């Protein structure tokens, strides 16, 4: 698993959730010493941040490619060089959820009891959501009013969260005898608790 929101952007979850203004700044329009890769990385990073911000403000349906490109400080032509449409740009931002799942898995792995696993995992999840309202609005709320592909991506993220929690619960139960497989209801309960 990468520490990046979007592997092409090289943007960490910490930078993403803080909407780091250093990452989001526009590049100089005149000649500069930046390589083509550095320019593309900056454009991707700014586009990801802008997508999250604009979708949080306008809603998925109300957000336009032009608004996202303008917020990112890039042209619509550059937007379409990076992503074919708004849906793909939004899906790229959703990769931050993969990093959040890893943070939850790591937190749960430190726990020594079943209650500790649940507390650590949910604390990591809720702390990340509370730390960045735009991220939460876009990737937890607005996703519900988006496309089938994006909602499927959300469902996969929730299933991954639940699997990370169940993995932690299995680990702590391993020291207490045989580990019966969790019921399908346990998986559904965790998904529901995480935001279904």
Short mmCIF file of C-alpha atoms in Angstrom, two decimals:
data_model
loop_
_atom_site.label_atom_id
_atom_site.label_comp_id
_atom_site.label_asym_id
_atom_site.label_seq_id
_atom_site.Cartn_x
_atom_site.Cartn_y
_atom_site.Cartn_z
CA UNK A 1 0.00 0.00 0.00
CA UNK A 2 1.32 3.39 -0.91
CA UNK A 3 1.43 6.37 1.44
CA UNK A 4 0.01 8.45 -1.40
CA UNK A 5 -3.46 9.71 -2.02
CA UNK A 6 -2.80 9.29 -5.73
CA UNK A 7 0.42 7.49 -6.61
CA UNK A 8 1.05 9.93 -9.45
CA UNK A 9 0.70 12.91 -7.13
CA UNK A 10 2.96 11.67 -4.34
CA UNK A 11 0.65 13.38 -1.84
CA UNK A 12 0.55 11.91 1.68
CA UNK A 13 -2.63 11.68 3.71
CA UNK A 14 -1.21 14.23 6.15
CA UNK A 15 -0.69 16.73 3.34
CA UNK A 16 -4.06 15.83 1.87
CA UNK A 17 -6.03 16.23 5.08
CA UNK A 18 -4.28 19.49 5.89
CA UNK A 19 -4.86 20.79 2.36
CA UNK A 20 -1.29 22.00 2.50
CA UNK A 21 -1.07 25.44 0.84
CA UNK A 22 2.55 24.73 -0.12
CA UNK A 23 1.39 21.85 -2.31
CA UNK A 24 -1.62 23.72 -3.65
CA UNK A 25 0.21 26.82 -4.86
CA UNK A 26 0.37 27.61 -8.53
CA UNK A 27 3.62 27.13 -10.39
CA UNK A 28 5.42 30.07 -11.98
CA UNK A 29 4.13 30.84 -15.48
CA UNK A 30 7.54 31.96 -16.69
CA UNK A 31 10.60 29.81 -17.30
CA UNK A 32 11.62 27.85 -14.25
CA UNK A 33 13.97 25.04 -13.27
CA UNK A 34 11.26 22.50 -12.47
CA UNK A 35 11.30 19.23 -14.37
CA UNK A 36 8.27 18.02 -16.30
CA UNK A 37 7.70 15.37 -13.59
CA UNK A 38 7.76 18.01 -10.85
CA UNK A 39 5.23 20.09 -12.78
CA UNK A 40 2.92 17.08 -13.29
CA UNK A 41 3.23 16.06 -9.63
CA UNK A 42 2.27 19.57 -8.56
CA UNK A 43 -0.64 19.65 -11.00
CA UNK A 44 -1.95 16.27 -9.81
CA UNK A 45 -1.64 17.30 -6.16
CA UNK A 46 -3.42 20.58 -6.73
CA UNK A 47 -6.12 18.86 -8.77
CA UNK A 48 -6.78 16.31 -6.03
CA UNK A 49 -7.01 19.02 -3.38
CA UNK A 50 -9.23 21.17 -5.59
CA UNK A 51 -11.55 18.26 -6.35
CA UNK A 52 -12.05 17.59 -2.65
CA UNK A 53 -12.65 21.27 -1.89
CA UNK A 54 -15.01 22.01 -4.78
CA UNK A 55 -17.07 18.84 -4.27
CA UNK A 56 -17.33 19.66 -0.55
CA UNK A 57 -18.57 23.17 -1.35
CA UNK A 58 -20.78 22.56 -4.39
CA UNK A 59 -21.72 18.90 -4.07
CA UNK A 60 -20.71 16.28 -6.61
CA UNK A 61 -23.41 17.22 -9.12
CA UNK A 62 -22.75 20.95 -8.71
CA UNK A 63 -18.98 20.71 -9.11
CA UNK A 64 -17.74 21.32 -12.64
CA UNK A 65 -14.45 20.51 -14.31
CA UNK A 66 -13.94 24.25 -14.90
CA UNK A 67 -14.43 25.03 -11.18
CA UNK A 68 -12.04 22.26 -10.16
CA UNK A 69 -9.41 23.31 -12.71
CA UNK A 70 -9.68 26.96 -11.68
CA UNK A 71 -9.31 26.07 -7.99
CA UNK A 72 -6.28 23.92 -8.84
CA UNK A 73 -4.72 26.75 -10.83
CA UNK A 74 -4.61 24.70 -14.03
CA UNK A 75 -6.36 25.01 -17.37
CA UNK A 76 -9.27 22.77 -18.32
CA UNK A 77 -7.00 21.47 -21.08
CA UNK A 78 -4.49 20.35 -18.43
CA UNK A 79 -7.32 18.82 -16.40
CA UNK A 80 -8.29 16.65 -19.37
CA UNK A 81 -4.66 15.69 -19.95
CA UNK A 82 -4.59 14.36 -16.38
CA UNK A 83 -8.08 12.84 -16.12
CA UNK A 84 -10.72 12.09 -18.76
CA UNK A 85 -13.57 13.48 -16.64
CA UNK A 86 -14.73 14.65 -13.22
CA UNK A 87 -15.60 11.10 -12.15
CA UNK A 88 -12.01 9.90 -12.66
CA UNK A 89 -10.62 12.90 -10.78
CA UNK A 90 -12.99 12.19 -7.90
CA UNK A 91 -12.04 8.50 -7.91
CA UNK A 92 -8.38 9.55 -7.64
CA UNK A 93 -9.15 11.58 -4.52
CA UNK A 94 -10.92 8.59 -3.05
CA UNK A 95 -7.60 6.74 -2.92
CA UNK A 96 -7.00 8.65 0.34
CA UNK A 97 -9.41 6.18 1.90
CA UNK A 98 -6.92 3.39 1.19
CA UNK A 99 -4.35 5.26 3.26
CA UNK A 100 -6.92 5.82 6.00
CA UNK A 101 -7.60 2.07 6.04
CA UNK A 102 -3.88 1.47 6.56
CA UNK A 103 -3.87 3.96 9.45
CA UNK A 104 -6.83 2.11 10.99
CA UNK A 105 -5.12 -1.25 10.48
CA UNK A 106 -1.94 0.04 12.12
CA UNK A 107 -3.86 1.50 15.08
CA UNK A 108 -5.85 -1.72 15.55
CA UNK A 109 -2.65 -3.79 15.39
CA UNK A 110 -1.37 -2.02 18.52
CA UNK A 111 -4.41 -3.08 20.57
CA UNK A 112 -4.30 -6.05 22.93
CA UNK A 113 -8.05 -6.62 23.45
CA UNK A 114 -11.10 -6.82 21.20
CA UNK A 115 -12.46 -3.61 22.73
CA UNK A 116 -9.07 -2.00 22.15
CA UNK A 117 -9.11 -3.02 18.47
CA UNK A 118 -12.51 -1.43 17.96
CA UNK A 119 -11.60 1.68 19.93
CA UNK A 120 -8.25 2.15 18.16
CA UNK A 121 -9.66 1.56 14.69
CA UNK A 122 -12.69 3.79 15.11
CA UNK A 123 -10.63 6.49 16.83
CA UNK A 124 -8.20 6.58 13.90
CA UNK A 125 -11.12 6.75 11.45
CA UNK A 126 -13.11 9.41 13.29
CA UNK A 127 -10.03 11.50 14.12
CA UNK A 128 -9.09 11.63 10.44
CA UNK A 129 -12.64 12.61 9.46
CA UNK A 130 -12.85 15.29 12.15
CA UNK A 131 -9.46 16.72 11.17
CA UNK A 132 -10.58 17.65 7.67
CA UNK A 133 -14.19 18.62 7.08
CA UNK A 134 -13.75 19.04 3.30
CA UNK A 135 -12.37 15.50 3.02
CA UNK A 136 -15.28 14.19 5.09
CA UNK A 137 -17.90 16.14 3.17
CA UNK A 138 -16.55 15.00 -0.19
CA UNK A 139 -15.63 11.40 0.44
CA UNK A 140 -18.20 10.42 3.04
CA UNK A 141 -21.25 12.59 2.31
CA UNK A 142 -21.15 13.79 -1.31
CA UNK A 143 -20.11 10.37 -2.54
CA UNK A 144 -23.69 9.24 -1.88
CA UNK A 145 -24.96 11.64 -4.57
CA UNK A 146 -22.32 10.71 -7.14
CA UNK A 147 -22.07 7.96 -9.76
CA UNK A 148 -22.47 4.20 -9.49
CA UNK A 149 -18.71 3.72 -9.92
CA UNK A 150 -17.91 6.14 -7.13
CA UNK A 151 -20.50 4.63 -4.81
CA UNK A 152 -19.02 1.20 -5.57
CA UNK A 153 -15.59 2.62 -4.63
CA UNK A 154 -17.07 3.88 -1.36
CA UNK A 155 -18.57 0.45 -0.67
CA UNK A 156 -15.16 -1.12 -1.28
CA UNK A 157 -13.56 1.35 1.12
CA UNK A 158 -16.09 0.50 3.82
CA UNK A 159 -15.56 -3.23 3.23
CA UNK A 160 -11.79 -2.69 3.54
CA UNK A 161 -12.31 -0.80 6.83
CA UNK A 162 -14.44 -3.65 8.17
CA UNK A 163 -11.89 -6.23 7.03
CA UNK A 164 -9.12 -4.31 8.83
CA UNK A 165 -11.15 -4.34 12.04
CA UNK A 166 -12.00 -8.05 11.72
CA UNK A 167 -8.32 -8.79 11.06
CA UNK A 168 -7.45 -7.03 14.34
CA UNK A 169 -10.19 -8.88 16.22
CA UNK A 170 -8.96 -12.23 14.88
CA UNK A 171 -5.43 -11.40 15.96
CA UNK A 172 -6.40 -10.69 19.57
CA UNK A 173 -8.71 -13.71 19.70
CA UNK A 174 -5.95 -16.00 18.44
CA UNK A 175 -4.51 -16.09 21.95
CA UNK A 176 -7.84 -17.27 23.36
CA UNK A 177 -8.41 -20.54 21.53
CA UNK A 178 -9.91 -21.35 18.14
CA UNK A 179 -11.11 -18.38 16.15
CA UNK A 180 -14.53 -19.01 14.68
CA UNK A 181 -15.19 -17.15 11.48
CA UNK A 182 -17.08 -13.93 12.15
CA UNK A 183 -20.69 -14.08 11.08
CA UNK A 184 -21.71 -12.16 7.95
CA UNK A 185 -23.63 -9.95 10.35
CA UNK A 186 -20.40 -8.85 12.06
CA UNK A 187 -19.01 -7.57 8.77
CA UNK A 188 -22.27 -5.75 7.98
CA UNK A 189 -22.38 -4.27 11.49
CA UNK A 190 -18.88 -2.83 11.10
CA UNK A 191 -19.70 -1.39 7.68
CA UNK A 192 -22.82 0.20 9.16
CA UNK A 193 -20.86 1.66 12.05
CA UNK A 194 -18.36 3.19 9.64
CA UNK A 195 -20.92 5.08 7.65
CA UNK A 196 -23.18 3.04 5.41
#
